[in-house]
Amino acid sequence: MTTVLQHPAYEEERLQRVAEQLPCRELQAGMLLSLMGEPQHYSYPSIFIYGHRASGKSHVMHVLLKELELPHATVSCVECISVTLLFEQVLLSFFGCDAASLLPRSPSLSDFVRVYRQQCSHSPAKETRYIVMEKAELLRDTDANLLPALLRLQELVEDNVTVILLSEIVWDKFRPNTGCFEPLVLNFPDYSKGELQQILSQDRHPSYSAEFYSSYINILLGVFYSVCRDLRELRHLAALNFSKFCEPLAEGKVKETDTHKLWRNIEPHLKRAMQTVYLREVSSLQWEQMQQMEEKETGALRGLSAHTHVELPYYSKFLLIAAYLASYNPARTDKRFFLKHHGKIRKTKFLKKNEKTSNHLLGPKPFALDRLLAIFYSVVDSRIAPTASIFSQISSLVTLQLLTQVSHDDQLDAPKYKCAVSMDFICAISRTVNFDIVKYLYDFL
Amino acid sequence: MSKRKLKDDHLPVGDSITQVQKILRERFCHQKLPEKPEGVEAQHKHLLELLKRTAIHGESNSVLIVGPRGAGKTMLLNCVLRDLLEDKDVQKNLLQVHLNGLLQTDDRIALKEITRQLHLENAVGDKVFGSFAENLAFLLEALKKGDRSSSRPVLFVLDEFDLFAHHKNQTLLYNLFDVSQSAQAPVAVVGLTCRLDVLELLEKRVKSRFSHRQIHLLSSLTFSQYLERVRAQLSLPGSFPDSKFAQDWNGGIETLCEDKSVEEVLQRHFNSSTDFRSIQMLLMLCLSRVSVAKPTIKPADLLEASRLCLSDAKANMLHGLSILELCLIIAMKHLNDVYEGEPFNLQMVHNEFKKFLHRKSNSMYNFDQPVIMKAFEHLQQLELIRPVDGSSAKTQREYQLMRLMLDHSQIMEALQKYPQCPTDVKQWAMSAFG
């Protein structure tokens, strides 16, 4: 780390402090610093920074602006559900709370620019002011004129102001159809494996050596790197699983240097973490509790998705099975599956199916109510009267979102439905009523 | 004073660089007006004449300045206004109203803004009172009362003119053009727009009141002129305090522009666009690399800046994907190839991916469906894939139809640049049928 940030307008010491807080981002920070230039000079009207999640976009901006004490307003577009909040926040951080109260009740962009100009004439900018917009992709969903106006804010308010947009999405997807002032587009590249290792190794546990922790990070990256490159996610996983990694050490089974044994101990554990805690099936609190009680096998605790099992009435189960069969089987095969005397099967033609038409790839098809009932009577062995209770069970399945009604044009006459449950779910249901559903599915014939 | 004078001649390098940064940044970022507008002398003369006739003789006019983004419309207008206001009479007499289609999004706001900028009686300080109808009646009355000889001429500048045409009934435009047509207070309406078909947007009654005077700013730049413009943009003015430094700097720029590699880079930029803004962005990136340690612009700086400007953003994003996400993209590419651009869902992609894993017995990428779903959703968040229709709530997530937003060549190029890409994945991507 010999390349320390350099800029004549700022003190060495401060830049040193900035550089310490930005590991592996010296190049980007230096670039930004040189673009921003000296505080009293003009800077480019708008800068657009894109990069993957957790590639340090907000962090670099925050550290730079904070440490160098530049006047700035940081606005998260998630928070600003209306433009009023955005305007208030900008005015508040530049001119104090008096300015924000000058805005009328539902201000337009015109009001904002007017108040800004008025305030600016009282206290003109000695230094470049920065407006940092986080999650800028949400600006596209607001008024169509907000984004173009922000991009040329310097020209509109005639002040030394720079708007910095941070986003995960590339600039091409932002451009309005009549064009706009093009911002300076900068990319924050992803961290490489070595850089991730270096950053993650920084928050090591004080009671263990640095090599020990970095070997742990190495193992962690070996498991997770092919799936996840999000620094925050990896850091979270590293913090959760470290105690398990240290366990054999505490028991005195292995030494710190015995990496292979440590790896053998932790690797299956991390693999299980990918299926559970990475998907938030098991919350991190539960995961920590699970690690405490060793005798209980980790992962034995049922995760979120295991709770999808629902208790249904007997006929509702069959209705759902019938709906699944109706959704995933082509109608022309119904005769063969559900009729007792269906005549001769032309085997060669029947078995010829190509993969493209498999409904388990394409998703469920809509079916009419008549077909559902026909299949229902065929799969249920006893005689059932088509009572109001059967029909109300169908509509309650729709409310439970196990079925979805497809067309809303006619509620009563010949409604069409789709089945919205997964294969595993329906298999579990049919097991409870002793029905072999796979035998009736065309795709698995 | 005398001490200052002594120092002026020869500044230390640090101060000179600060000065250079200050001057050039004002030029590139703040769009400082040039001494003379280049390449648009005829348009400048035309507009100046027109506005002079309004300001001095009280003639009502309307004109549209049309040109693509970054063609110098605002610069032309501001130059004309600067030259116009040099005249003492005009300066005393002319009232200006600046409106912007981005800010004044409807007629009510625009009217308040006009009232405020004209300092009419129903405006107290910065606040404007009265309803829309009152304001309009008041404004029209004020304009109507005036006549050609006695009242002060008003200049209306409508930036982003095409957005004003989207207002309800185009009331504002109708009234402005109507005033300019009839013998009332002298007004000049200048519209700036980047839409060539702007007249098609106007209603018939509005269109008939417009004078159909248009000034087109279409660039007809040759490459040598482009090169000259780059040189002019980078050169220091004669008023630079340290004349020795300025001479050296300008000499450096001269040699820079003659460099073969620089010329090649500029030719590439010239071929993609010729507007002022794209030049300024490029030069701004060069300028930011000038420091005390390196007080000149080297050809390498320009190459680096050009590389930054022209880099493909999507390829950069693909570079940061995990190997699983990359595999999913390759599977999508194969689906696109086989089914000729038909939309796909997660199940199909997973199936395609499984086929790849199946052929390779010792695979390390055996992931569960939920892990793949998470990767798929990440791709959707990055907008590399996009749902076909909006009704996402009704279908299950794994059966929602998607389209790939990437080009075949982009994927292949990203694959070449991908750090430590496994060979079998690369081969899978190359093979014609997955």
Tab-separated table of C-alpha atoms in Angstrom, chain A residues 118 168-169 174 210 255 260 263 271 280 388 404 411 422 428 431 444:
chain	number	residue	atom	x	y	z
A	118	GLN	CA	-32.712	32.508	-3.141
A	168	GLU	CA	-26.271	-0.950	-9.425
A	169	ILE	CA	-27.770	-0.590	-12.861
A	174	PHE	CA	-31.594	5.424	-17.248
A	210	ALA	CA	-3.904	-13.160	11.837
A	255	LYS	CA	-3.253	-26.947	16.704
A	260	HIS	CA	-6.252	-29.646	6.928
A	263	TRP	CA	-10.847	-27.639	6.990
A	271	LYS	CA	-21.971	-26.350	2.898
A	280	ARG	CA	-32.399	-17.041	5.152
A	388	ALA	CA	-72.033	-25.620	-2.020
A	404	THR	CA	-55.150	-18.562	-9.089
A	411	GLN	CA	-66.852	-14.731	-12.195
A	422	SER	CA	-44.898	-26.800	-6.502
A	428	ALA	CA	-46.571	-34.235	0.218
A	431	ARG	CA	-48.952	-38.837	0.362
A	444	PHE	CA	-43.282	-38.612	-15.715
